[in-house]
XYZ file of C-alpha atoms in Angstrom:
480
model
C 0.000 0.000 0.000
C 2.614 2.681 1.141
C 4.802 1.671 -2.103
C 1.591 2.720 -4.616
C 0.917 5.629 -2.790
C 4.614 6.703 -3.276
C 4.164 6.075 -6.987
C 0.975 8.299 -6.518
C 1.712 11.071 -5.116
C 5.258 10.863 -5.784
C 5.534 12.726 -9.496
C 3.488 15.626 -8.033
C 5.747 15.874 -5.198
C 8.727 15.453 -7.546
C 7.423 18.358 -9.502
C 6.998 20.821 -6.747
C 10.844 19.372 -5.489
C 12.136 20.106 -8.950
C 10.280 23.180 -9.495
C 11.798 24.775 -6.209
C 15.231 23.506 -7.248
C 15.051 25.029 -10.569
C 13.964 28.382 -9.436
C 16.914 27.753 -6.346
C 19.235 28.078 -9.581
C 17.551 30.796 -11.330
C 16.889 32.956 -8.634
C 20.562 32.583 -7.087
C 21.725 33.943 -10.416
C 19.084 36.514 -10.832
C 19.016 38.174 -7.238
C 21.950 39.247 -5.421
C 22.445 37.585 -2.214
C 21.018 39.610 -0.179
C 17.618 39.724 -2.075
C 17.877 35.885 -1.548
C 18.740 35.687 2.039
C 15.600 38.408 2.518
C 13.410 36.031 0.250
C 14.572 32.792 2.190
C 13.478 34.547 5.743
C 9.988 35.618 4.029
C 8.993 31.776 4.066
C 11.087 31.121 7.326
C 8.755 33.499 8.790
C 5.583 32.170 7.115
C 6.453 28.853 7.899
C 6.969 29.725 11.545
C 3.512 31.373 11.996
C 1.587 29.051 9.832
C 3.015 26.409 11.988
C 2.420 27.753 14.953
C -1.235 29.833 14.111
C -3.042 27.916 11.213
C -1.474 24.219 10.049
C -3.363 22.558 13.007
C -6.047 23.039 11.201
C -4.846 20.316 8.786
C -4.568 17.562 11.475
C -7.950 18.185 12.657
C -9.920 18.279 10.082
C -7.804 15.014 8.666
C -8.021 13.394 12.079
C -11.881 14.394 12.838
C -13.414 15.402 9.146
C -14.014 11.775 7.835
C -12.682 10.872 4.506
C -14.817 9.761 1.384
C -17.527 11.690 1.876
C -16.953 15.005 3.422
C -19.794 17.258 4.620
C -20.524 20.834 3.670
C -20.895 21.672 7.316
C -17.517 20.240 8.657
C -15.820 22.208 5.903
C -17.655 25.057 6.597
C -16.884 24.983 10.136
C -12.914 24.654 9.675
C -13.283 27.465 6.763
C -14.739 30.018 8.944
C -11.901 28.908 11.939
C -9.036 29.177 9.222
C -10.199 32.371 8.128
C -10.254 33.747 11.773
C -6.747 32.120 12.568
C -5.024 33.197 9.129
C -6.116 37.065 11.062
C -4.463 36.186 13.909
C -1.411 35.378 11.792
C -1.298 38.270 10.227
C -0.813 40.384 13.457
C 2.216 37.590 14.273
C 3.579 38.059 11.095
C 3.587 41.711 11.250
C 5.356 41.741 15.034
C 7.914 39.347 13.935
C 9.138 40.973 10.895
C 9.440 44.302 12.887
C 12.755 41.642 14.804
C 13.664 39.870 11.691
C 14.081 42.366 9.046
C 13.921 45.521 10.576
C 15.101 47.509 7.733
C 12.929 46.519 5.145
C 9.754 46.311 7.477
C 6.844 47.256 5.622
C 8.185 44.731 2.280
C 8.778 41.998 4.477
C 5.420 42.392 5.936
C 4.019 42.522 3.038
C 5.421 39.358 1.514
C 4.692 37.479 4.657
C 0.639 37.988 4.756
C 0.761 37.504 0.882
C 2.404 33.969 1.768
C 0.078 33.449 4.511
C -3.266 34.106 2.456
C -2.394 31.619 -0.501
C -1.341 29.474 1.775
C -4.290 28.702 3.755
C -6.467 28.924 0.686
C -4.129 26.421 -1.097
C -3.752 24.193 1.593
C -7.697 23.975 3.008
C -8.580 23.225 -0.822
C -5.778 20.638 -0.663
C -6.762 18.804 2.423
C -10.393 18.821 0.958
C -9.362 16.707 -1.944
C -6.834 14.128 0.061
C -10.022 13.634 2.156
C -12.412 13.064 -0.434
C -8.921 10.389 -1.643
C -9.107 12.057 -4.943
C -5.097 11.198 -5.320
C -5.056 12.187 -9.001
C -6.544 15.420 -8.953
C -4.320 16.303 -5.757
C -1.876 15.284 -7.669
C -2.908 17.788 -10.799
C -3.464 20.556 -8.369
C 0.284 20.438 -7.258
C 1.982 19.754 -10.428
C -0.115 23.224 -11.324
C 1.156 24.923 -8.401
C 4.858 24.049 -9.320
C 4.767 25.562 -12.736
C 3.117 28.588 -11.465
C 5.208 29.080 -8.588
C 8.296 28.751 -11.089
C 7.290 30.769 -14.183
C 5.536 33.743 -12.381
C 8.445 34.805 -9.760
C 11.067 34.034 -13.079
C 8.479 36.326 -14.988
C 8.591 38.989 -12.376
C 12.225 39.198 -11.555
C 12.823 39.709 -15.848
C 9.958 41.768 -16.304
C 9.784 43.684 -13.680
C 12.263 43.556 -10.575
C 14.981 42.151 -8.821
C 13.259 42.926 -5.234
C 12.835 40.201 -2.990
C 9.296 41.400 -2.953
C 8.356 41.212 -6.368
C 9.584 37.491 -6.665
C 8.027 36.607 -2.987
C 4.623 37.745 -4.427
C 4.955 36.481 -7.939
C 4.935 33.012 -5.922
C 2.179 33.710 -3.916
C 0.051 34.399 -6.689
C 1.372 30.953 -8.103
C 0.298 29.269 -4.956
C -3.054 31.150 -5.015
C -3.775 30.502 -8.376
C -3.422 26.996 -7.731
C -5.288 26.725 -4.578
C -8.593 28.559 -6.139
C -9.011 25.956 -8.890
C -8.301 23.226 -6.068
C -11.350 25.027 -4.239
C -13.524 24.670 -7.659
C -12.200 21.271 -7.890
C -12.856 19.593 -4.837
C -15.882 21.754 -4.061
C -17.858 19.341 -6.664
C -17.654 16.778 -4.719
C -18.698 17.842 -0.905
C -21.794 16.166 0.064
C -24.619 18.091 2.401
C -24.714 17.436 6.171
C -24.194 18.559 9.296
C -20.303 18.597 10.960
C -18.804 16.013 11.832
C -17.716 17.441 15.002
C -18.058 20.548 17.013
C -15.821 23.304 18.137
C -14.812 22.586 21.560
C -13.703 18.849 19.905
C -11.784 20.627 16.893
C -9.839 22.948 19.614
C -9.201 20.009 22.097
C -7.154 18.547 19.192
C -6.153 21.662 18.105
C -4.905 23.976 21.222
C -2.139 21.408 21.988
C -0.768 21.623 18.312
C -0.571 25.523 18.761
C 1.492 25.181 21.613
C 3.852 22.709 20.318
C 4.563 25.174 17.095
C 5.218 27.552 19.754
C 7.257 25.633 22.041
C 9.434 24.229 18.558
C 10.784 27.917 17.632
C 13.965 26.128 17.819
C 13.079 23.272 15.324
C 11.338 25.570 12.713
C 14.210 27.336 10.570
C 15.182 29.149 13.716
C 18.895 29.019 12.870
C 18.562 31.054 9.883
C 16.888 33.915 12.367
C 20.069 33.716 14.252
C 22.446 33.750 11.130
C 20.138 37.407 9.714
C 21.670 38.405 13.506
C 24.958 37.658 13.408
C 25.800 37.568 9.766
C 23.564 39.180 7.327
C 21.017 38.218 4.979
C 24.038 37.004 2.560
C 24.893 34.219 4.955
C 21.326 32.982 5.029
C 21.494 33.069 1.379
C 24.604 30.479 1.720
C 22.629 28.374 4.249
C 19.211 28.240 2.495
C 20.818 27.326 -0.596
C 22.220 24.430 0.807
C 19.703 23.529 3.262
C 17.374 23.633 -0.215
C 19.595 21.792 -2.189
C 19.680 18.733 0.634
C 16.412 18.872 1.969
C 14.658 18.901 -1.212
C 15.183 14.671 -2.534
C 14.702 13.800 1.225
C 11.828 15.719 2.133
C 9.878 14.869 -1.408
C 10.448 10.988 -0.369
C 9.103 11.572 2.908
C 6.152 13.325 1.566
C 5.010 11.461 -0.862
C 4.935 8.015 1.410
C 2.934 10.084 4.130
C 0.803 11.478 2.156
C -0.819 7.840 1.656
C 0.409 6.534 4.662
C -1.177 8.951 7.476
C -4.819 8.673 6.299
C -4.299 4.812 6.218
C -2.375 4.928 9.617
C -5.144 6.772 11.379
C -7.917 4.617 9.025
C -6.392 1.330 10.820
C -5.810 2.648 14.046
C -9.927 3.772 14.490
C -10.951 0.442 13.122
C -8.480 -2.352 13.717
C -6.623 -1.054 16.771
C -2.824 0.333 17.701
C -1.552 -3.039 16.588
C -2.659 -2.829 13.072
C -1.097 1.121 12.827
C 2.170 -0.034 14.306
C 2.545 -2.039 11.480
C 1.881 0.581 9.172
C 4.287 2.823 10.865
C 6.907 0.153 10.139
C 6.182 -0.185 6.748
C 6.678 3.429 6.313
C 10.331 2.813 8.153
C 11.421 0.786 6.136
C 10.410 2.326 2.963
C 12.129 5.593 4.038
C 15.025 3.995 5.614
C 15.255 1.825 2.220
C 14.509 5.250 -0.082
C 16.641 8.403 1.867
C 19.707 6.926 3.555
C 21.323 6.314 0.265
C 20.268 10.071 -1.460
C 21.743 11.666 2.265
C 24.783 9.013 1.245
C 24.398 10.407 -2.201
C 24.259 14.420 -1.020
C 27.183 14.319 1.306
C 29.510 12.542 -1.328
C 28.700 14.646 -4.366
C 27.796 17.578 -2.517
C 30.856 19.874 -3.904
C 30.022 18.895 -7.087
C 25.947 19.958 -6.992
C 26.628 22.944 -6.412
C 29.336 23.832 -8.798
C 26.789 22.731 -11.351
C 23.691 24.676 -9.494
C 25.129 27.948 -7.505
C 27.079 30.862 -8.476
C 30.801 31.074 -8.204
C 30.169 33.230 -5.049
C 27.948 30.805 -2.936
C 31.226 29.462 -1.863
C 30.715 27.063 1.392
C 31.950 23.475 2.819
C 28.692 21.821 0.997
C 29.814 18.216 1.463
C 29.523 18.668 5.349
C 26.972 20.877 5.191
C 24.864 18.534 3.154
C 25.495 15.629 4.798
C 24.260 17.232 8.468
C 20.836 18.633 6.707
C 20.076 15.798 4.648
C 20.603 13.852 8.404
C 18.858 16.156 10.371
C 15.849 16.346 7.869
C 15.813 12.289 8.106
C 15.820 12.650 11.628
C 13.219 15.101 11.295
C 11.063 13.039 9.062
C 10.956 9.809 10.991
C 9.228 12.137 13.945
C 7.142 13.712 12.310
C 4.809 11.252 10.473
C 6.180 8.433 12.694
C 6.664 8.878 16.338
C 4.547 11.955 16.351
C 1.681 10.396 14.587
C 1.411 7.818 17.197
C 0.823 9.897 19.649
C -2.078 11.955 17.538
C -3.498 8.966 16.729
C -3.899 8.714 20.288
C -5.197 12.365 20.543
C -2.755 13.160 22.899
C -0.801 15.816 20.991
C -0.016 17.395 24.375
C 2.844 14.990 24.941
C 4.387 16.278 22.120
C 5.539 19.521 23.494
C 8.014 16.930 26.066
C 10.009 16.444 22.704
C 9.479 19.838 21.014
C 10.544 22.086 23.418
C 13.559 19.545 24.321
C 14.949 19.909 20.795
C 14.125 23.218 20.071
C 15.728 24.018 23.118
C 18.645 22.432 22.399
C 19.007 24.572 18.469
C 18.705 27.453 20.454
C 21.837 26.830 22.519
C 23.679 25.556 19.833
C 22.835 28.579 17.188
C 24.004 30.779 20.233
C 27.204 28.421 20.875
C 27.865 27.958 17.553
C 26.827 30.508 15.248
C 28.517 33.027 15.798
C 31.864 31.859 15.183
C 31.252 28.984 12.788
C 28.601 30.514 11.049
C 26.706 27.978 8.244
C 28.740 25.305 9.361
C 27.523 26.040 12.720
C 23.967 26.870 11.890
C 23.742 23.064 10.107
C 25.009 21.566 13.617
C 22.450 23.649 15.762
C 19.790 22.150 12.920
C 21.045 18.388 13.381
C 21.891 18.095 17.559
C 17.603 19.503 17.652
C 16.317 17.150 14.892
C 18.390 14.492 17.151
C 16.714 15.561 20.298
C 13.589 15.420 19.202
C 13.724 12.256 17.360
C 14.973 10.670 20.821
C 12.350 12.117 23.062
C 9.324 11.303 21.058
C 10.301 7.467 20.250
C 10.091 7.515 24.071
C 7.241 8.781 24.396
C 5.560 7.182 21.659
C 6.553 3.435 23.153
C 4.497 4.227 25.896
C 1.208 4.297 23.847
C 2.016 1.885 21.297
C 5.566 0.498 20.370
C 6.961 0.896 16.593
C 9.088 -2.629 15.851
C 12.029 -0.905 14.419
C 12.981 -3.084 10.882
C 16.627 -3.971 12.006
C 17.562 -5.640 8.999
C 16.388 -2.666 7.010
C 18.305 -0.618 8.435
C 21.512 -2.656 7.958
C 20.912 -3.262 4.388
C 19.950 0.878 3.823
C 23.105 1.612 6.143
C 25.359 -1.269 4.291
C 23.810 0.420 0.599
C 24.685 3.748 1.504
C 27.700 3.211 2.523
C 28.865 1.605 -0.244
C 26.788 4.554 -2.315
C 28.857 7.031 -1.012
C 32.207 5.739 -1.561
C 31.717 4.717 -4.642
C 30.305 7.801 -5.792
C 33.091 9.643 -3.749
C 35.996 7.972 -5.248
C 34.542 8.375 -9.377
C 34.047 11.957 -8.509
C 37.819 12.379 -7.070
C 39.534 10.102 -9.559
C 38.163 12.126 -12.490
C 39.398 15.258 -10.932
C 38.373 18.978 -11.769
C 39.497 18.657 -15.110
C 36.416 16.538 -16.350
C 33.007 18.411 -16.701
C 30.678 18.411 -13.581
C 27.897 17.158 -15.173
C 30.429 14.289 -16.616
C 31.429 13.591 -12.824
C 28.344 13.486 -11.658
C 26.463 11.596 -14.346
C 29.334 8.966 -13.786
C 29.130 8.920 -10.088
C 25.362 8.402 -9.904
C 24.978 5.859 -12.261
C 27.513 3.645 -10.597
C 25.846 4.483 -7.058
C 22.899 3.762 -8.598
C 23.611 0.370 -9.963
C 24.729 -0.929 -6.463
C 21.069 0.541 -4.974
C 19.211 -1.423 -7.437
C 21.237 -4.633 -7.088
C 21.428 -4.221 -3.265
C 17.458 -3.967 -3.201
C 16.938 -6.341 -5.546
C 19.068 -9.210 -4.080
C 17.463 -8.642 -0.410
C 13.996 -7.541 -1.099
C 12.872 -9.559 -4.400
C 9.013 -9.630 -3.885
C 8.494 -5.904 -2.896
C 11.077 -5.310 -6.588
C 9.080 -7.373 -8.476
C 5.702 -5.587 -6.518
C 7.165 -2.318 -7.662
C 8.312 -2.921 -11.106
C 4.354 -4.874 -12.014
C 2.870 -1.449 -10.660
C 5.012 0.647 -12.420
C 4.416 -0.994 -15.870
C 0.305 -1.059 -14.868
C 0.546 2.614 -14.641
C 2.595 3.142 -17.458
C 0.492 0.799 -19.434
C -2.715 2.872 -18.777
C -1.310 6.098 -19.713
């Protein structure tokens, strides 16, 4: 199950991954880096209040809206509440750009609310549609928001400025755009009836989520706050561009397995019991286990050579460390997330999680102060990693007391063994050919042989799920 609903909503995820990769190498070379580092904080800020003001709102209406059919009044409900807490983010947003980018208040402020507003339009029509389990039109609606949000900030930076708030709305727009026909789409669908649930049960799952946004400042692109501080907006250009580059194949694997895997999750936990979720949970270990230790392998071996291919001369920076920390941390970060943590709101007690949140974030905070300042995006990366570790280690504890995850042992040895291998490989092609052979050369080389030990690797130790994967594949390809 988790496998086909990676080879769902994997291409749209792909698309978004790529499309925010390709305008990572336009916009480096368009902006200066300043511009960049200004338009990297806009979405660290909108992140941080739409984590902490309005994304609840997606795990309770997932976790108490139904799926299938979905009711006019339960969406009606959560619309009026989002519209009410996307206010309340504005005021946030406005405050913390007053601390963030002082000097450029009133654009940043601007670009922030822009972000906010198409993102809680795109988002509630999004949920809609992964409720209603309309997977291909989901995955239509976010293959249109990737073009848009590429071709209208390129557009706007050529046609009419190089501002960081000219590109930051051009994307908004994009987002917007694709949000509204979302709306139209999954608005055809929503059958009459009453809510599923009222509003002191939507806050009760809700309030706790708040809290834990708030309490994970630390965990939530805090240490490119504390770089703005120290450094400048040019060394949070430096950062985000690596933290981009290695997040991105990481996060879109991640993504695209949860995306199937926490509606089925919760599904099996309601009907079947904690038993029958833990096993899902596994599942989804060992598929991203299997899937993102050998790209992090992958990032941290090649890493010089990505972004001699992707970044301007003058993003200069240690990129094989730094990648290899981010694409760790964001591993780290992934396995809480829609693992550990999603035990624990199956078990709708979300409050627990603030034990783990505040823990880690906590712990980035003393490290971007200890560390920071003197190591700058070397030191931002290992303020990003010893949190992601901290929390990861606090919530599996937590989350064994309500139901224990079997951890997949021999997964992990064969990913780990892979990788391994991966990366030297890979390593070794890329230093034997030397500077004097093309990039693209180098790394075409290098991936194909690290490539050809992943597939044998998987094949040799997991031959039913390979020959599982390859039958889908063709079914798909044989109905297009």
């Amino acid at each position: 199950m988790l496998l086909k609903s990676t080879l769902i909503y994997g291409p749209a995820i792909l698309l978004t991954r790529i499309s925010a990769l390709l305008f990572l190498v336009i916009a480096t070379r368009l902006i200066d880096k300043t511009e960049y580092g200004l338009l990297t904080l806009v979405v660290t800020v909108g992140e941080m209040t739409d984590a902490a003001v309005t994304n609840w709102l997606r795990i309770s209406l997932l976790r108490l809206g139904g799926k299938g059919a979905v009711s006019k009044g339960s969406l009606t409900r959560a619309g009026f509440i989002l519209f009410v807490m996307t206010m309340i983010a504005f005021a946030v947003a406005v405050v913390a750009s007053n601390y963030v980018a002082p000097e450029r208040w009133s654009e940043f402020s601007i670009a922030v609310c822009a972000y906010l507003s198409a993102g809680a339009v795109a988002r509630y029509s999004l949920i809609v549609l992964q409720m209603q389990q309309r997977h291909t039109t989901f995955a239509m609606m976010e293959f249109l928001r990737a073009l848009l949000q590429l071709a209208l900030p390129v557009l706007a930076v050529l046609t009419l400025s190089h501002s960081f708030l000219v590109v930051s709305l051009a994307s908004s727009l994009g987002m917007l755009t694709a949000g509204t026909f979302a709306g139209f789409a999954a608005a055809s669908k929503i059958v009459p009836g009453p809510p599923r649930f009222t509003h002191r049960e939507f806050f009760a799952l809700g309030v706790p989520i708040i809290v834990i946004a708030f309490v994970s400042f630390g965990l939530v692109n805090a240490e490119r706050v504390f770089l703005k501080v120290y450094h400048g907006a040019a060394a949070v250009a430096v950062f985000a561009a690596a933290y981009a580059l290695a997040r991105q194949p990481v996060d879109m694997i991640a993504n695209a397995i949860n995306m199937g895997a926490f509606p089925e999750a919760i599904g099996r936990f309601d009907e079947e019991g904690p038993s029958a979720a833990a096993a899902i949970f596994t599942q989804f270990i060992v598929l991203l286990l299997t899937l993102s230790l050998p790209v992090a392998a992958l990032l941290a071996a090649l890493g010089h050579d990505l972004t001699e291919l992707l970044l301007p001369a003058s993003y200069d920076g240690p990129y094989n460390i730094l990648f290899g920390m981010v694409a760790g941390s964001v591993l780290c970060t992934n396995l809480t997330d829609f693992v550990y943590d999603s035990v624990v709101l199956a078990h709708k007690r979300p409050w627990l999680l603030i034990v783990s949140k505040i823990l880690g974030s906590a712990v980035t905070v003393s490290l971007s102060f200890l560390l920071i300042p003197s190591l700058t995006e070397i030191g931002a990366t290992m303020a990003l990693a010893g949190g992601a570790i901290t929390n990861l280690t606090v919530a599996l504890l937590i989350s064994r007391r309500l139901t224990p995850i079997p951890f997949p042992w021999r997964a992990f040895a064969i990913s780990l063994l892979t990788s391994g291998a991966m990366g030297l490989v890979a390593a070794f092609i890329s230093r034997s050919l030397g500077a004097d052979v093309n990039v693209v050369i180098r790394l075409a080389l290098a991936g194909s042989a690290a490539g050809l030990i992943f597939i044998t690797a998987n094949a040799l130790c997991y031959p039913s799920q390979t020959r599982q994967g390859i039958a889908l594949v063709r079914s798909r390809l044989s109905k297009a």
